[in-house]
Coordinates of C-alpha atoms and ligand atoms in Angstrom, one line a residue:
M1 CA 113.6 109.0 80.5
D2 CA 116.3 107.5 79.0
N3 CA 119.9 106.3 80.2
E4 CA 121.5 108.8 77.7
S5 CA 119.9 111.8 79.0
L6 CA 120.4 110.7 82.3
F7 CA 123.8 110.1 81.8
K8 CA 124.6 113.6 80.3
R9 CA 122.8 114.8 83.5
A10 CA 124.6 112.7 85.9
A11 CA 127.9 114.2 84.5
E12 CA 126.7 118.0 84.9
V13 CA 126.9 117.4 88.9
I14 CA 129.1 113.6 89.7
P15 CA 132.3 113.3 88.4
G16 CA 132.2 111.2 85.3
G17 CA 128.2 110.8 86.0
V18 CA 129.0 107.9 88.7
N19 CA 129.8 107.0 92.3
S20 CA 132.2 104.5 91.6
P21 CA 134.3 104.6 88.6
V22 CA 133.9 101.0 86.9
R23 CA 129.9 101.9 86.4
A24 CA 131.0 104.7 83.8
F25 CA 131.3 102.0 81.3
G26 CA 135.0 103.3 80.3
S27 CA 136.7 100.2 79.5
V28 CA 133.5 98.6 77.9
G29 CA 132.4 101.7 76.1
G30 CA 128.6 102.8 75.5
T31 CA 126.3 104.3 78.0
P32 CA 125.6 102.8 81.5
Y33 CA 122.4 101.8 82.1
F34 CA 120.6 103.4 85.1
V35 CA 118.6 101.0 87.3
A36 CA 115.1 101.2 87.8
R37 CA 114.2 98.2 89.6
A38 CA 115.5 95.0 90.3
E39 CA 114.3 91.3 91.7
G40 CA 115.8 88.1 92.0
A41 CA 118.3 87.8 88.8
Y42 CA 116.7 90.4 86.9
V43 CA 117.3 94.5 86.8
W44 CA 115.0 96.4 84.5
D45 CA 116.6 99.8 83.7
V46 CA 114.6 103.4 83.4
E47 CA 113.9 102.8 79.5
G48 CA 111.9 99.2 81.0
R49 CA 114.6 97.0 79.4
K50 CA 115.3 93.9 81.3
Y51 CA 118.5 92.3 82.0
L52 CA 119.8 89.0 83.5
D53 CA 122.1 90.4 85.7
Y54 CA 125.6 88.6 87.0
V55 CA 126.6 91.9 88.5
Q56 CA 124.3 91.3 91.7
S57 CA 126.4 94.7 93.1
Y58 CA 129.4 92.8 93.1
G59 CA 128.6 90.1 94.9
A60 CA 126.6 91.7 97.5
S61 CA 123.2 90.3 96.6
I62 CA 123.9 86.6 97.0
L63 CA 120.0 85.7 97.3
G64 CA 119.3 87.8 94.2
H65 CA 117.8 91.5 94.4
A66 CA 114.9 92.5 97.0
H67 CA 114.5 89.1 98.6
P68 CA 111.1 89.2 100.1
K69 CA 112.7 88.2 103.6
V70 CA 115.3 91.1 103.3
V71 CA 112.6 93.5 102.2
E72 CA 110.7 92.5 105.4
A73 CA 113.2 92.9 107.6
V74 CA 114.7 96.7 106.3
Q75 CA 111.0 97.8 105.9
A76 CA 110.4 96.6 109.6
A77 CA 113.7 98.0 110.9
A78 CA 113.2 101.5 109.1
A79 CA 109.8 101.7 111.0
E80 CA 111.8 101.8 114.2
G81 CA 114.2 104.4 113.5
T82 CA 117.0 104.3 111.1
T83 CA 120.0 105.4 113.5
F84 CA 120.6 106.2 116.9
G85 CA 124.4 106.5 118.0
A86 CA 123.4 104.0 120.8
P87 CA 124.4 100.3 120.8
T88 CA 120.8 97.8 119.3
E89 CA 120.3 94.3 119.7
R90 CA 120.8 93.7 116.2
E91 CA 124.2 94.5 116.5
V92 CA 125.0 91.9 118.9
L93 CA 123.3 89.1 117.2
L94 CA 124.8 89.8 113.5
A95 CA 128.3 89.7 115.9
E96 CA 127.4 86.5 117.2
A97 CA 126.0 85.2 113.8
I98 CA 129.4 85.9 112.0
R99 CA 131.4 84.6 115.0
D100 CA 129.4 81.3 115.2
R101 CA 130.2 80.6 111.4
V102 CA 133.9 81.6 111.4
P103 CA 135.9 79.6 113.5
G104 CA 138.7 81.8 115.5
C105 CA 137.0 85.3 114.5
E106 CA 136.5 86.0 118.5
L107 CA 135.9 89.4 118.2
L108 CA 134.8 91.5 115.2
R109 CA 133.5 95.0 114.9
L110 CA 130.7 96.4 112.2
V111 CA 131.3 99.3 109.7
S112 CA 129.8 100.7 106.8
S113 CA 132.4 99.5 104.1
G114 CA 135.1 97.3 102.8
T115 CA 137.4 99.9 102.3
E116 CA 136.9 100.8 106.3
A117 CA 137.0 97.2 107.1
T118 CA 140.5 96.4 105.5
M119 CA 141.9 100.1 106.4
T120 CA 141.1 99.5 109.8
A121 CA 142.3 95.7 110.0
V122 CA 145.7 96.9 108.7
R123 CA 145.8 99.6 111.6
V124 CA 145.0 96.7 114.2
A125 CA 148.0 94.6 113.1
R126 CA 149.9 97.5 112.9
G127 CA 148.8 98.3 116.4
F128 CA 149.3 95.2 117.8
T129 CA 152.7 94.3 116.3
G130 CA 154.1 97.7 116.7
R131 CA 155.3 97.4 113.2
S132 CA 154.4 99.2 110.1
R133 CA 155.5 97.4 107.0
V134 CA 152.4 95.8 105.2
V135 CA 152.3 93.4 102.4
K136 CA 150.0 93.3 99.5
F137 CA 149.6 91.0 96.6
A138 CA 149.5 92.5 93.2
G139 CA 145.9 92.5 91.5
C140 CA 144.5 92.1 95.0
Y141 CA 141.8 95.2 95.7
H142 CA 141.7 96.3 99.4
G143 CA 139.3 98.9 99.1
H144 CA 140.3 102.5 98.3
S145 CA 142.4 103.2 101.5
D146 CA 145.7 105.6 100.8
A147 CA 147.7 102.5 101.8
L148 CA 146.2 99.7 100.1
L149 CA 145.5 101.5 96.5
A150 CA 149.1 100.2 95.0
A151 CA 148.3 97.4 92.3
G152 CA 144.6 97.3 93.3
G153 CA 143.2 95.5 90.8
S154 CA 139.2 95.7 90.0
G155 CA 138.6 99.7 88.9
V156 CA 142.3 100.7 89.3
A157 CA 143.0 97.9 87.0
T158 CA 140.0 98.8 84.9
L159 CA 141.1 102.4 84.5
G160 CA 145.2 101.4 83.7
L161 CA 146.2 103.1 86.8
P162 CA 149.1 101.9 88.7
G163 CA 147.8 103.4 91.9
S164 CA 146.0 106.6 92.6
A165 CA 147.1 110.5 92.4
G166 CA 146.1 112.2 95.4
V167 CA 148.4 109.3 97.7
P168 CA 151.4 110.8 99.1
E169 CA 154.5 108.8 98.8
G170 CA 154.6 108.7 102.8
A171 CA 151.5 106.9 102.5
V172 CA 152.2 103.9 100.6
A173 CA 156.2 104.0 101.7
Q174 CA 155.4 101.2 104.0
T175 CA 153.4 99.2 101.7
V176 CA 155.2 96.3 99.8
V177 CA 153.6 95.1 96.5
V178 CA 154.4 91.3 95.4
P179 CA 153.2 88.8 93.0
Y180 CA 150.1 87.0 93.8
N181 CA 150.6 83.1 94.6
L182 CA 154.4 83.3 95.2
V183 CA 155.0 83.6 99.0
P184 CA 157.2 86.2 99.7
E185 CA 160.2 85.9 102.4
L186 CA 159.2 88.3 105.2
D187 CA 161.3 90.7 107.2
A188 CA 160.7 91.4 111.1
D189 CA 159.5 94.7 110.4
V190 CA 156.2 93.4 108.3
A191 CA 153.2 94.0 110.9
A192 CA 150.6 92.5 108.5
V193 CA 150.2 90.4 105.2
I194 CA 146.8 91.2 103.4
V195 CA 145.6 88.8 100.8
E196 CA 142.2 87.8 99.0
P197 CA 142.4 84.1 99.7
I198 CA 140.7 84.0 96.5
A199 CA 141.6 86.5 94.3
A200 CA 138.3 88.1 92.3
N201 CA 139.6 91.3 91.3
M202 CA 141.9 91.0 88.9
G203 CA 139.1 88.3 87.0
L204 CA 139.3 85.0 89.2
V205 CA 142.5 83.8 90.3
P206 CA 142.8 80.6 92.8
P207 CA 145.4 80.3 95.2
A208 CA 148.0 77.9 93.9
P209 CA 148.6 74.7 96.1
G210 CA 150.4 76.0 99.1
F211 CA 150.5 79.6 98.5
L212 CA 148.0 80.5 101.8
E213 CA 149.7 77.8 103.8
G214 CA 153.1 79.0 102.8
L215 CA 151.5 82.9 103.7
R216 CA 150.5 81.3 107.5
A217 CA 154.0 79.8 108.1
E218 CA 156.0 82.9 106.9
C219 CA 153.6 85.0 109.0
D220 CA 154.3 82.7 112.0
R221 CA 157.9 82.6 111.6
V222 CA 158.4 86.5 111.6
G223 CA 155.5 87.3 113.9
A224 CA 153.1 89.0 111.2
L225 CA 149.3 88.9 111.2
L226 CA 147.7 87.6 108.2
I227 CA 144.7 89.3 106.8
F228 CA 142.2 87.5 104.7
D229 CA 140.4 90.1 102.9
E230 CA 137.2 88.1 102.3
V231 CA 135.2 91.2 101.6
I232 CA 133.7 89.2 98.3
T233 CA 134.6 85.7 99.7
G234 CA 133.0 85.8 103.3
F235 CA 129.9 84.0 103.1
R236 CA 129.8 83.7 99.2
L237 CA 132.3 80.7 99.0
A238 CA 131.4 78.6 101.7
F239 CA 129.7 79.1 105.0
G240 CA 132.3 79.8 107.2
G241 CA 134.0 81.4 104.5
A242 CA 137.8 80.9 102.9
Q243 CA 138.9 79.3 105.8
E244 CA 136.1 76.5 105.7
V245 CA 137.7 75.4 102.0
T246 CA 141.3 76.3 102.3
G247 CA 142.0 74.9 105.9
V248 CA 144.0 78.1 106.9
R249 CA 143.3 80.4 109.3
P250 CA 144.2 83.9 109.3
D251 CA 144.7 86.2 112.4
L252 CA 142.1 88.9 111.1
W253 CA 139.3 88.9 108.7
T254 CA 137.8 91.8 106.9
L255 CA 133.9 91.0 105.7
G256 CA 131.4 92.9 103.8
K257 CA 129.2 92.6 100.7
V258 CA 127.3 89.7 101.4
I259 CA 127.0 90.7 105.1
G260 CA 124.9 93.6 104.7
G261 CA 122.2 91.9 102.4
G262 CA 122.7 94.8 100.0
L263 CA 122.9 97.8 103.0
P264 CA 126.0 99.6 103.8
L265 CA 127.9 97.2 106.1
A266 CA 131.0 95.3 106.6
A267 CA 133.1 93.9 109.4
F268 CA 136.6 93.4 110.6
G269 CA 137.1 90.7 113.3
G270 CA 140.1 88.1 114.6
R271 CA 141.6 86.9 117.6
R272 CA 140.3 88.5 120.8
E273 CA 144.0 89.4 121.9
V274 CA 144.6 91.0 118.4
M275 CA 141.2 92.9 118.7
E276 CA 141.9 94.0 121.8
V277 CA 144.0 96.7 121.0
L278 CA 140.8 98.9 119.5
A279 CA 139.4 101.3 121.6
P280 CA 137.9 101.7 123.7
L281 CA 139.9 98.5 125.3
G282 CA 142.8 99.6 123.6
P283 CA 145.1 102.6 122.0
V284 CA 143.8 101.8 118.3
Y285 CA 141.2 104.2 117.5
Q286 CA 138.5 103.3 115.1
A287 CA 134.6 105.0 114.9
G288 CA 131.6 105.4 113.0
T289 CA 128.3 107.3 113.2
L290 CA 126.6 104.8 110.7
S291 CA 128.4 102.0 112.3
G292 CA 126.1 98.7 113.0
N293 CA 123.6 100.9 111.5
P294 CA 120.2 99.3 112.1
L295 CA 118.9 98.7 108.4
A296 CA 122.0 97.2 107.3
T297 CA 122.1 94.9 110.2
A298 CA 118.4 93.9 109.9
A299 CA 119.2 93.1 106.1
G300 CA 122.4 91.2 107.1
L301 CA 120.7 89.3 109.7
A302 CA 118.1 88.1 107.2
V303 CA 120.4 87.1 104.7
L304 CA 122.7 85.0 107.0
D305 CA 119.5 83.6 108.4
L306 CA 118.6 82.2 104.6
L307 CA 121.8 80.7 103.8
D308 CA 123.1 77.2 105.1
H309 CA 125.5 74.7 103.7
S310 CA 123.2 73.5 101.0
S311 CA 123.0 77.2 100.2
Y312 CA 126.6 77.1 98.8
T313 CA 126.1 73.8 97.6
M314 CA 123.4 74.8 95.4
L315 CA 125.3 78.0 94.0
A316 CA 127.9 75.8 93.6
G317 CA 126.4 73.6 91.3
R318 CA 124.9 76.5 89.5
A319 CA 128.7 78.2 89.0
A320 CA 129.5 74.4 87.9
E321 CA 127.0 74.4 85.3
L322 CA 127.7 78.1 83.9
G323 CA 131.6 77.8 83.8
P324 CA 132.1 75.2 81.5
M325 CA 128.8 76.0 79.2
L326 CA 130.4 79.6 78.7
A327 CA 134.0 78.0 78.0
D328 CA 132.4 75.6 75.6
V329 CA 130.3 78.4 73.4
I330 CA 133.5 81.0 73.2
T331 CA 135.6 77.8 72.3
E332 CA 133.2 76.5 69.7
A333 CA 133.2 80.2 67.9
G334 CA 137.0 79.9 68.4
F335 CA 138.2 82.1 70.7
P336 CA 140.5 81.5 73.5
V337 CA 139.1 81.5 76.7
H338 CA 139.7 80.5 80.0
V339 CA 136.6 80.4 82.5
P340 CA 138.0 79.7 86.1
V341 CA 135.1 78.3 89.0
V342 CA 135.9 78.3 92.5
G343 CA 132.9 77.5 94.4
P344 CA 130.1 80.0 93.4
L345 CA 132.4 82.2 91.9
V346 CA 133.0 82.4 87.8
G347 CA 135.6 84.1 86.2
L348 CA 136.2 85.1 82.3
F349 CA 139.5 85.5 80.4
F350 CA 139.8 85.7 76.5
T351 CA 143.2 83.6 76.9
D352 CA 144.4 80.2 76.1
T353 CA 146.4 80.0 79.3
P354 CA 145.2 79.7 83.0
V355 CA 145.8 83.0 84.8
T356 CA 147.4 82.7 88.2
N357 CA 148.8 86.3 88.6
Y358 CA 148.3 90.0 88.2
D359 CA 150.9 90.4 85.1
E360 CA 149.0 87.4 83.7
A361 CA 145.5 88.9 84.2
Q362 CA 146.7 92.1 82.6
Q363 CA 147.7 90.2 79.5
A364 CA 144.4 88.3 79.2
C365 CA 142.5 91.5 79.9
G366 CA 144.0 93.4 77.4
N367 CA 143.0 92.0 74.0
G368 CA 139.7 93.9 74.0
L369 CA 137.6 90.8 73.5
Y370 CA 136.0 91.3 77.0
A371 CA 134.6 94.6 76.1
A372 CA 133.2 93.4 72.8
F373 CA 131.6 90.1 74.2
F374 CA 130.1 92.4 76.9
R375 CA 128.4 94.5 74.6
A376 CA 126.9 91.7 72.9
M377 CA 125.5 90.1 76.1
L378 CA 124.2 93.7 77.1
D379 CA 122.7 94.0 73.7
R380 CA 120.9 90.5 74.3
G381 CA 119.9 91.3 78.0
V382 CA 122.5 89.8 80.0
A383 CA 124.3 91.8 82.1
F384 CA 128.3 91.4 83.1
A385 CA 130.3 93.4 85.1
P386 CA 131.5 96.4 82.7
G387 CA 135.2 95.6 83.0
P388 CA 137.6 92.7 82.3
Y389 CA 138.8 92.4 85.8
E390 CA 135.9 91.3 87.8
V391 CA 134.0 88.3 88.2
L392 CA 130.7 87.0 87.4
F393 CA 128.1 86.4 90.6
P394 CA 125.2 84.0 90.2
S395 CA 123.1 84.4 92.8
L396 CA 120.4 81.7 94.4
A397 CA 117.8 83.5 92.3
H398 CA 120.0 82.3 89.2
T399 CA 118.1 78.8 88.7
W400 CA 118.8 76.2 85.8
P401 CA 116.6 78.4 82.9
E402 CA 118.4 81.7 83.8
I403 CA 121.9 79.5 83.6
E404 CA 120.9 77.8 80.2
R405 CA 119.4 81.1 78.7
T406 CA 123.2 82.8 79.4
A407 CA 124.9 80.0 77.3
D408 CA 122.5 80.3 74.7
L409 CA 122.6 84.4 74.7
A410 CA 126.3 83.6 74.8
R411 CA 126.3 81.5 71.7
A412 CA 124.5 84.2 69.8
A413 CA 126.5 87.2 71.5
I414 CA 130.2 85.9 70.6
A415 CA 129.0 85.0 67.2
T416 CA 129.1 88.7 66.4
V417 CA 132.3 89.4 67.9
P418 CA 135.1 89.6 65.1
L419 CA 137.9 87.2 66.0
P420 CA 141.1 88.5 66.6
Ligands
LIG501 C1 134.7 95.0 97.1 C2 135.7 94.9 98.0 C3 136.8 95.9 98.9 C4 135.9 97.2 99.2 O1 134.6 97.1 99.6 P1 134.0 98.5 99.5 O2 133.0 98.0 100.4 O3 133.6 98.7 97.9 O4 134.6 99.6 100.3 C5 137.8 95.4 99.8 N1 138.0 94.0 99.5 C6 137.8 93.6 98.2 C7 138.2 92.2 98.4 C8 136.7 93.5 97.8 O5 136.0 92.8 96.8

């Protein structure tokens, strides 16, 4: 079996051959590799090629792939039944584990995807405030619900779409898109401001000093709720998420990726009085056949159990090595490059200037250098995300030899890319 023929077959039965658009390699060219298996920092494709993997399911696999403790937990859970439509003990344990790590997140509900979490957090904010308008920031991605797709970053940006066809005007009429890193002046009709506290879907764009504090103050001034979309940053940035690092507490959180341990699981939560608007306590409806799924909660608990404060020190240490080394080899080759690092997250922009918002990200991502570098790295067995708006996700399985090898291979790879 080879990637080429599998991709052809896939395209006959799955639109574009993929179940999530960026996977199709549209913006980097070439044929996607079809993964056969993975372990730790590595994935193997169906042709037997091995890749040092910085995709790690866009951050879902923080321990690296197929961690034995996670595999064991999922196998044991599977043998006991995979879904019941009735509550289970592990849902309580996972909710407690999240609450105990995230001060202020008093009540939370488990769902199956980040998209569901953000969509419902917005509904909760609207239900609680009795207002309609939602403010989001250009380049922040909050999943693919109609109201939040505008200027969405990530795959939406990779495909060069302003938003999406099929979204009626009415669905986005109450969504206001403003630039990242500028505190907007809010009206009293705003239900919520939703933000990635560290933006990681337009490349990596850290919040400017005062930005999140300013959002908090402005939300308080008009009685709007602040939603931190921590689907990427939650349990990746720090033990307690972005709040721990920034000191800013939102009213609502959305979580995903890491907390599912590689299975479909996400969550939204917040202050008790806000979350109490949810059915069956209150009038805001939300539900899910597979919500709090027994396999997913088993994986999530196994992952959280293995993460302590030292894990984040270790992850941030790897990123602090990888970022500057990448920047150095690319600079030495004569290319403009900017490699932001925030905790364990590493970005990669082929530009001279720091990127602070979506306009600047689009400029930096438009020169084709990322695609050329991506292909040269993939040829050498290193898998970065197949789009310039994604970030690198070193995991706990990426040890010093992997980091060093990445820099060596990057030096060889960049040497094959023509200077602009
Ligand atoms: C990935 C992501 C989502 C969407 O999560 P899915 O599980 O893909 O639906 C939402 N918000 C952010 C910040 C994300 O990175």
